[in-house]
Coordinates of C-alpha atoms in Angstrom, one line a residue:
X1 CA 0.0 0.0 0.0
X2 CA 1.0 4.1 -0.7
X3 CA 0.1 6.9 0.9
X4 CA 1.9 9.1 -1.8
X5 CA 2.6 9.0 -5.1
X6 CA 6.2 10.7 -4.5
X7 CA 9.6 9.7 -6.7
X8 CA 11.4 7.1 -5.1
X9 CA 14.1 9.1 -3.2
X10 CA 17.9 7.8 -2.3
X11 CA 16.6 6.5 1.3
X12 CA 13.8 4.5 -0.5
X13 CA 16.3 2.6 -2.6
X14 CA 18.7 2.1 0.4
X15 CA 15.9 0.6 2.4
X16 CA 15.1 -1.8 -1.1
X17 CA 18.3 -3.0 -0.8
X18 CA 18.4 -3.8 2.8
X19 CA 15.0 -6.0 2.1
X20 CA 16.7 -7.8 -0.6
X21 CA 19.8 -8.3 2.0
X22 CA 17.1 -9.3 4.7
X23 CA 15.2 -11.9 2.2
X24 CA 18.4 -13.7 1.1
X25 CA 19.8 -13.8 4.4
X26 CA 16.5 -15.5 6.0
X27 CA 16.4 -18.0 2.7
X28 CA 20.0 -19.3 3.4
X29 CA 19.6 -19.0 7.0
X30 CA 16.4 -21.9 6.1
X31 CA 18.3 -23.7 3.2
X32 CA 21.0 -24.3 5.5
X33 CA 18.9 -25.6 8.6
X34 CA 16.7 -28.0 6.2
X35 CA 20.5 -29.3 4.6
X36 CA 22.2 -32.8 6.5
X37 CA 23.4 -31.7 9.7
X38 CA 21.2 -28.6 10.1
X39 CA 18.8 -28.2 12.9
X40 CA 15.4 -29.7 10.9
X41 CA 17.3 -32.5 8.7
X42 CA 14.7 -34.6 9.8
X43 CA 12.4 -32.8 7.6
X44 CA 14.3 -33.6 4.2
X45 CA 12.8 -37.2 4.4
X46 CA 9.6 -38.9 7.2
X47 CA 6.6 -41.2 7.4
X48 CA 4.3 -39.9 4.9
X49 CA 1.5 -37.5 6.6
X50 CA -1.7 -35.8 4.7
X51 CA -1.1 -32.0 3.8
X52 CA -3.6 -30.4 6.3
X53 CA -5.4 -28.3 3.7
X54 CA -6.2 -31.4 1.6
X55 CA -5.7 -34.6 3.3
X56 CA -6.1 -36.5 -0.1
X57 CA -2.2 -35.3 -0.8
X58 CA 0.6 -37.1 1.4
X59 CA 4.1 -35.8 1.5
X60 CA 6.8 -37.2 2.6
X61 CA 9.9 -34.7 3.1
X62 CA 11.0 -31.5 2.1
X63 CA 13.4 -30.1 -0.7
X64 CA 15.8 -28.1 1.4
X65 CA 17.2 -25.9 -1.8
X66 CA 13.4 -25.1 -1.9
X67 CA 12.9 -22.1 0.5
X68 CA 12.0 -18.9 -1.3
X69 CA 11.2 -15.8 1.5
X70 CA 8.7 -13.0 -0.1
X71 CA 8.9 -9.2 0.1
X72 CA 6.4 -8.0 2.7
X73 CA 5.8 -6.9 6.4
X74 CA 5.3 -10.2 7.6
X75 CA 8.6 -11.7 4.9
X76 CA 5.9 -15.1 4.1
X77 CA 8.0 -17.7 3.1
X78 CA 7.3 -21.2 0.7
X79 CA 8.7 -24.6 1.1
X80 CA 8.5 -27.7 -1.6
X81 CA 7.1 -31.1 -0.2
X82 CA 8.3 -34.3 -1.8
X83 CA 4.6 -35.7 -2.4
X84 CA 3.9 -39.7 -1.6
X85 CA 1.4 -40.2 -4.9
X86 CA 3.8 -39.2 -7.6
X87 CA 7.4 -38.0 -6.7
X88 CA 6.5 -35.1 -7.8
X89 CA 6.7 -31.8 -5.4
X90 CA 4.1 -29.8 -3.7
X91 CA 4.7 -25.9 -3.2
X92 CA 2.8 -24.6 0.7
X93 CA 3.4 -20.8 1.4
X94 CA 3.6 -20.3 5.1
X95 CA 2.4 -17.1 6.6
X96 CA 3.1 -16.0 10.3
X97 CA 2.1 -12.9 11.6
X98 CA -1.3 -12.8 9.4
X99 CA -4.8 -13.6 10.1
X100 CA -5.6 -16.0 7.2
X101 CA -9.2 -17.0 8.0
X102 CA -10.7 -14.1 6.2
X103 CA -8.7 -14.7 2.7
X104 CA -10.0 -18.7 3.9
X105 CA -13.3 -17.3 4.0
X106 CA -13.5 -15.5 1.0
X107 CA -11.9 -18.7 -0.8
X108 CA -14.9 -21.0 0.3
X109 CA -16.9 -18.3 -0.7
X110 CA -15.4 -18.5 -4.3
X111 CA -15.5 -22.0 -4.2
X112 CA -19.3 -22.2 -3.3
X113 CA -19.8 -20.1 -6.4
X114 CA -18.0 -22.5 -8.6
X115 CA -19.9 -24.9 -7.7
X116 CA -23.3 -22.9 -8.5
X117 CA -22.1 -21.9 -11.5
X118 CA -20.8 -25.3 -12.6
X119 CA -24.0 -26.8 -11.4
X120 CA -26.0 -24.8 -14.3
X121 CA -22.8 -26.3 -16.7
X122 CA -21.2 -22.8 -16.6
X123 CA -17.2 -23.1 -15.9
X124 CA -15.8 -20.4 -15.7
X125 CA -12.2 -21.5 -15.1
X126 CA -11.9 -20.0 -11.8
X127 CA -8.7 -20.9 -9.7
X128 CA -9.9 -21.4 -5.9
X129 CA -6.8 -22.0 -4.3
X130 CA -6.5 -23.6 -0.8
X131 CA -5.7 -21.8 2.5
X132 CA -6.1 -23.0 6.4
X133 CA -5.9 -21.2 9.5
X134 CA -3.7 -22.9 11.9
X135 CA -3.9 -20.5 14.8
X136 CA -3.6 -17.0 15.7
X137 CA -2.0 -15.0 13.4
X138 CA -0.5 -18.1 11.4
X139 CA -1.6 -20.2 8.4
X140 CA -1.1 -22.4 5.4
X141 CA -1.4 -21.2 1.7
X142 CA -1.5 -23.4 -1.5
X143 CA 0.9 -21.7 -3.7
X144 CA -0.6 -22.2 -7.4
X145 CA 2.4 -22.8 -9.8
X146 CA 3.2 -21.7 -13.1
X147 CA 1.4 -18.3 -12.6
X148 CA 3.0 -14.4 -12.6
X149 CA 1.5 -11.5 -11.0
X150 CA 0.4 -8.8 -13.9
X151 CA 2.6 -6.4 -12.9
X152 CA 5.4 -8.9 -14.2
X153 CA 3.4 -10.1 -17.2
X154 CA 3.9 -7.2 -19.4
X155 CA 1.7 -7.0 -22.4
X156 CA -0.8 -9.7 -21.7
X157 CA -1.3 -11.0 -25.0
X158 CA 2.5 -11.2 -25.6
X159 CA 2.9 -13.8 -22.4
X160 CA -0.4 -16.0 -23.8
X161 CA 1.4 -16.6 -27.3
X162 CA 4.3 -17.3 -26.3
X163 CA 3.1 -20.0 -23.6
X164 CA 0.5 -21.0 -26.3
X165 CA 1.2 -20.0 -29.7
X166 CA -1.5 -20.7 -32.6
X167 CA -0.5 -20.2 -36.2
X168 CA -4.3 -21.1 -37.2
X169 CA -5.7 -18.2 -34.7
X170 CA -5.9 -14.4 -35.8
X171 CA -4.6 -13.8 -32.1
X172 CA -1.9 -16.1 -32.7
X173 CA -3.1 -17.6 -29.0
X174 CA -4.7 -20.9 -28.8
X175 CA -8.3 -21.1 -28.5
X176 CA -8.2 -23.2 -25.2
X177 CA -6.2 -20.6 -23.6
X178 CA -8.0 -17.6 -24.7
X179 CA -11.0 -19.4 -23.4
X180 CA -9.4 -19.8 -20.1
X181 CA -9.1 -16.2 -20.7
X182 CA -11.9 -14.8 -21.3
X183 CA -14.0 -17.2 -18.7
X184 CA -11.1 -16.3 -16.0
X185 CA -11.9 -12.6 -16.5
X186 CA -15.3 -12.7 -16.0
X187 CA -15.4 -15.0 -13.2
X188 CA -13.4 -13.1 -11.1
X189 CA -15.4 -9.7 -12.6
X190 CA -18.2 -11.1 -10.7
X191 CA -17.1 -12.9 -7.8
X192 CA -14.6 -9.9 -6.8
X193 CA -17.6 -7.4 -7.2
X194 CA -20.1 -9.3 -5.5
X195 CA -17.7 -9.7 -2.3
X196 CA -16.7 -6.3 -2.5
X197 CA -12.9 -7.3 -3.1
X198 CA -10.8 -4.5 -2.5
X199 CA -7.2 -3.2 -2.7
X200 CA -6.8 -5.2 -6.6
X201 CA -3.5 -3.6 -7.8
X202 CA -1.2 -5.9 -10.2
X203 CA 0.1 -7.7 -7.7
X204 CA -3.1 -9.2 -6.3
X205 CA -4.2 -10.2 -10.0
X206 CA -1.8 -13.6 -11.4
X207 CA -2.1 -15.0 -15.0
X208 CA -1.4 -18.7 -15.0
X209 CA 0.4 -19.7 -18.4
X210 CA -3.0 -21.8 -19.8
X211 CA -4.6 -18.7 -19.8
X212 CA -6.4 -18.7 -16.2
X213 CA -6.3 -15.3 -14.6
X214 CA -7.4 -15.5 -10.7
X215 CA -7.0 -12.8 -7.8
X216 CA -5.1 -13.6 -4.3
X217 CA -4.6 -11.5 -1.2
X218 CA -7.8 -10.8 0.4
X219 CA -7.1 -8.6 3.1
X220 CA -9.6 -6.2 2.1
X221 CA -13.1 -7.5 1.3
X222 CA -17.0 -6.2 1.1
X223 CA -16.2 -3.0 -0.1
X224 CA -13.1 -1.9 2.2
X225 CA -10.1 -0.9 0.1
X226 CA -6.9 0.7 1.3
X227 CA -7.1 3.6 -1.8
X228 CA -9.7 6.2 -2.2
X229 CA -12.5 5.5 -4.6
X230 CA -10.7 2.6 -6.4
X231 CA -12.6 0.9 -9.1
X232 CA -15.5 -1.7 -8.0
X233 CA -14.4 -4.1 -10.2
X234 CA -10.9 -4.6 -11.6
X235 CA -10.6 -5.1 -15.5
X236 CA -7.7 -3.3 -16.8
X237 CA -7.5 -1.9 -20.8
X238 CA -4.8 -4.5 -21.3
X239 CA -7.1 -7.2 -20.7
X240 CA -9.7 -6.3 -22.9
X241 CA -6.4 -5.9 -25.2
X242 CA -5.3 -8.8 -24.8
X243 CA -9.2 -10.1 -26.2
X244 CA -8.9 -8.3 -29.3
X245 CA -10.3 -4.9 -27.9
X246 CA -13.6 -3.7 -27.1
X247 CA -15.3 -4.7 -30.7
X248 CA -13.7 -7.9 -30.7
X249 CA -15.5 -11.5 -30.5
X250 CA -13.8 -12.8 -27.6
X251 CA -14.8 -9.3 -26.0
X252 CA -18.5 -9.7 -26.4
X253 CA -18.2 -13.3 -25.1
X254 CA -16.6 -11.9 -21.9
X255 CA -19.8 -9.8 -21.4
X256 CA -22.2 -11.9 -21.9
X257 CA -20.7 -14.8 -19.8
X258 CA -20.3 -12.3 -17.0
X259 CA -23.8 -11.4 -17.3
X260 CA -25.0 -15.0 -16.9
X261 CA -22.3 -15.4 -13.7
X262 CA -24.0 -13.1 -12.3
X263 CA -27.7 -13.6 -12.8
X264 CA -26.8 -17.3 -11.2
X265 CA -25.3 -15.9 -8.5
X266 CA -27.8 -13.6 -7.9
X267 CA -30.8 -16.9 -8.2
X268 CA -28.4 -17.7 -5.0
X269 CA -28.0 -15.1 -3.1
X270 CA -30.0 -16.4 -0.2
X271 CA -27.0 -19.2 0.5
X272 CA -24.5 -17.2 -0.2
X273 CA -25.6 -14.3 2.2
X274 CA -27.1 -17.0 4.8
X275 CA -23.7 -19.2 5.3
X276 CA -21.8 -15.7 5.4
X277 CA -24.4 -14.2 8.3
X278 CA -23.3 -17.3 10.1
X279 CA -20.1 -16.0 10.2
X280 CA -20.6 -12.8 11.8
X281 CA -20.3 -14.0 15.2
X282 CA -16.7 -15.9 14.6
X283 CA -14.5 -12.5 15.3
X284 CA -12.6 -11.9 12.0
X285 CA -11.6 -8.5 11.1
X286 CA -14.3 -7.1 8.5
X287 CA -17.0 -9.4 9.2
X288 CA -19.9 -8.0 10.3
X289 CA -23.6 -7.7 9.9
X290 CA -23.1 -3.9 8.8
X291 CA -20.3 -5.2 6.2
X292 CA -22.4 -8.1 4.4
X293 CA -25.2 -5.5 3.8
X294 CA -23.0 -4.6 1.2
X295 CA -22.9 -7.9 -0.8
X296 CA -26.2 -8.0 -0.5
X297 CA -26.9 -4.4 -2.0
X298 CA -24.8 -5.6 -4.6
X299 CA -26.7 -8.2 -5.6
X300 CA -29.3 -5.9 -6.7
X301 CA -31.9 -8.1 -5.9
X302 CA -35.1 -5.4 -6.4
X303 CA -33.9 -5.5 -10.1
X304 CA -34.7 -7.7 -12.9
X305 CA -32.3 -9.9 -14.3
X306 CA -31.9 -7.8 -18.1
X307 CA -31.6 -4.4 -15.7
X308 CA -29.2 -6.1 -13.1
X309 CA -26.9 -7.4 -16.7
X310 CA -27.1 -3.9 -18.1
X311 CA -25.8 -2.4 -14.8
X312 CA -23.4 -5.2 -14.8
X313 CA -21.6 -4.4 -18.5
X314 CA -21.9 -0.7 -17.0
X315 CA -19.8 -1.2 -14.5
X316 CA -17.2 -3.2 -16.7
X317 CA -16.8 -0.5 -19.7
X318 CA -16.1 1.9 -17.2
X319 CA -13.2 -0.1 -15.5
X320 CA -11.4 0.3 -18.8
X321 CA -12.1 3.4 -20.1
X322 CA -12.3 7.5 -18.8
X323 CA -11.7 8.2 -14.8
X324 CA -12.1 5.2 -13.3
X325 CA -9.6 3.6 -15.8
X326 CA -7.0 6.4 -15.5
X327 CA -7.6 6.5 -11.7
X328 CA -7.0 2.8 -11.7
X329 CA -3.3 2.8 -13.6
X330 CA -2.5 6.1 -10.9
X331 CA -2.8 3.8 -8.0
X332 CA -1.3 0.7 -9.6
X333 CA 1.8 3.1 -10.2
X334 CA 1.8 4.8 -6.4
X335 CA 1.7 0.7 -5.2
X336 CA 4.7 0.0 -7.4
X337 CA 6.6 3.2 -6.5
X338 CA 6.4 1.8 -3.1
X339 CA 7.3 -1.3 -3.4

């Protein structure tokens, strides 16, 4: 987060360094501890156990080159798991420091509308990625591989041709990758808006190389955001770009599958505001009866289902075009003048 959209001054770039000192020091400090004759050694190889956030996975031992230490208050950190079923490896972020049951939250909220949407036959390639609260201020988070935060993408349709070139397409993209696409981006359109997902800088949005684009981080949800009146709903010019622009085919597909999304989610909204009123009494930060009035409000549900679309595909050509798009790119460059 910024508070200012200031130059970064010499101080700022001494203080960048010393985080890069700080993050490689704490990753050899854990490569070395992990190694034969280091403190956990034990941990390089044991009896099976299931992974707590999805006991259908057993690993059996760690890869102690695999420690990798992330830039932020609370320095998260991932380790690899040598995995029982196949040999192959399992990546688990570990976060101290952090309340992680409201992103857990929001995650079984996203999953639970999957599954509605899916039940209709409407997949929409959404990436609901695991997390578990294992105490106070502590908790495990599934890291999703083969994915890079926006900010590091660069030009979007660039990084899906060159992980899934097409000569037969105009795009030069495959078509089962600018489906994930296009179904990604309006999944998450809805799902982010309906939640009230705030704080959705480039960071917080990753593109997976099939194509799947899904949003992490949710620190700031129901219509809390750390930045004054950001966008309601995230959908940068270089993702409708990245379609083939506003007039394009893929474009208008985006639209209307958004539409739908919502309009199912909508025929749902008792559940989904029901199992989240249930929650209001378990003590996490932003969860309250006040707060959930605003999911419901923007479920529109005193409008019809053509008036609640249109307001929908309102809210979306905005996002990418006049103030709320310029406003947009001005805080995703004070976020990445700070860090």
């Amino acid at each position: 987060m910024c508070s200012s959209l200031s130059l970064p001054s010499k101080n700022n770039t001494t203080n960048t360094n010393k985080t890069h000192t700080g993050l490689e020091t704490k990753k050899r400090r854990m490569c070395k501890k992990l190694s034969p004759g280091g403190e956990y050694e034990d941990m390089m190889e044991f009896t099976s156990v299931p992974l707590p956030y999805d006991p259908t996975l057993q690993v059996k031992g760690v890869v102690p080159t695999s420690p990798r230490v992330f830039k932020s208050a609370m320095m998260p950190y991932t380790l690899e798991f040598v995995t029982q079923q196949s040999q192959k490896t399992h990546r688990v972020m570990f976060k101290i420091g952090d309340d992680v049951r409201q992103d857990q939250l929001i995650l079984q909220m996203i999953t639970l509308m999957d599954d509605l949407m899916k039940r209709v036959r409407l997949d929409l390639r959404l990436t609901p990625y695991r997390v578990m609260s294992t105490g106070h201020l502590e908790g495990l988070v599934e890291f999703v591989p083969h994915a890079t935060p926006l900010r590091y993408v660069g030009n979007i349709r660039t990084f899906l041709q060159k992980h899934n070139p097409s000569s037969t397409h105009a795009l030069g993209i495959s078509r089962a990758a600018m489906s994930n696409f296009v179904k990604s981006c309006a999944g998450y359109a809805v799902v982010t808006y309906i939640l009230g997902i705030g704080d959705r800088h480039l960071d917080n949005i990753l593109l997976k190389e099939n194509g799947q684009l899904f949003h992490i981080d949710f620190g700031y949800v129901f219509g809390r955001d750390p930045k004054w009146n950001a966008p309601l709903i995230r959908l940068t010019k270089y993702m409708v770009e990245a379609m083939g622009g506003p007039q394009s085919r893929h474009y208008h597909t985006f639209l209307t599958l958004a539409g739908q999304a919502y309009n199912i989610l909508r025929q749902n909204a008792s559940l989904i505001l029901n199992l989240l009123n249930l929650m209001v009494d378990a003590n996490i930060e932003g969860v309250t009866a006040n707060d959930l009035l605003v999911v419901k409000d923007r479920f529109m549900l005193d409008r019809s289902d053509e008036e609640a679309e249109r307001y929908l595909h309102q809210l979306l050509r905005s996002s990418v075009r006049g103030l709320d798009a310029l406003w947009a790119d001005i805080l995703d460059l004070g976020h990445a003048m700070a860090n």
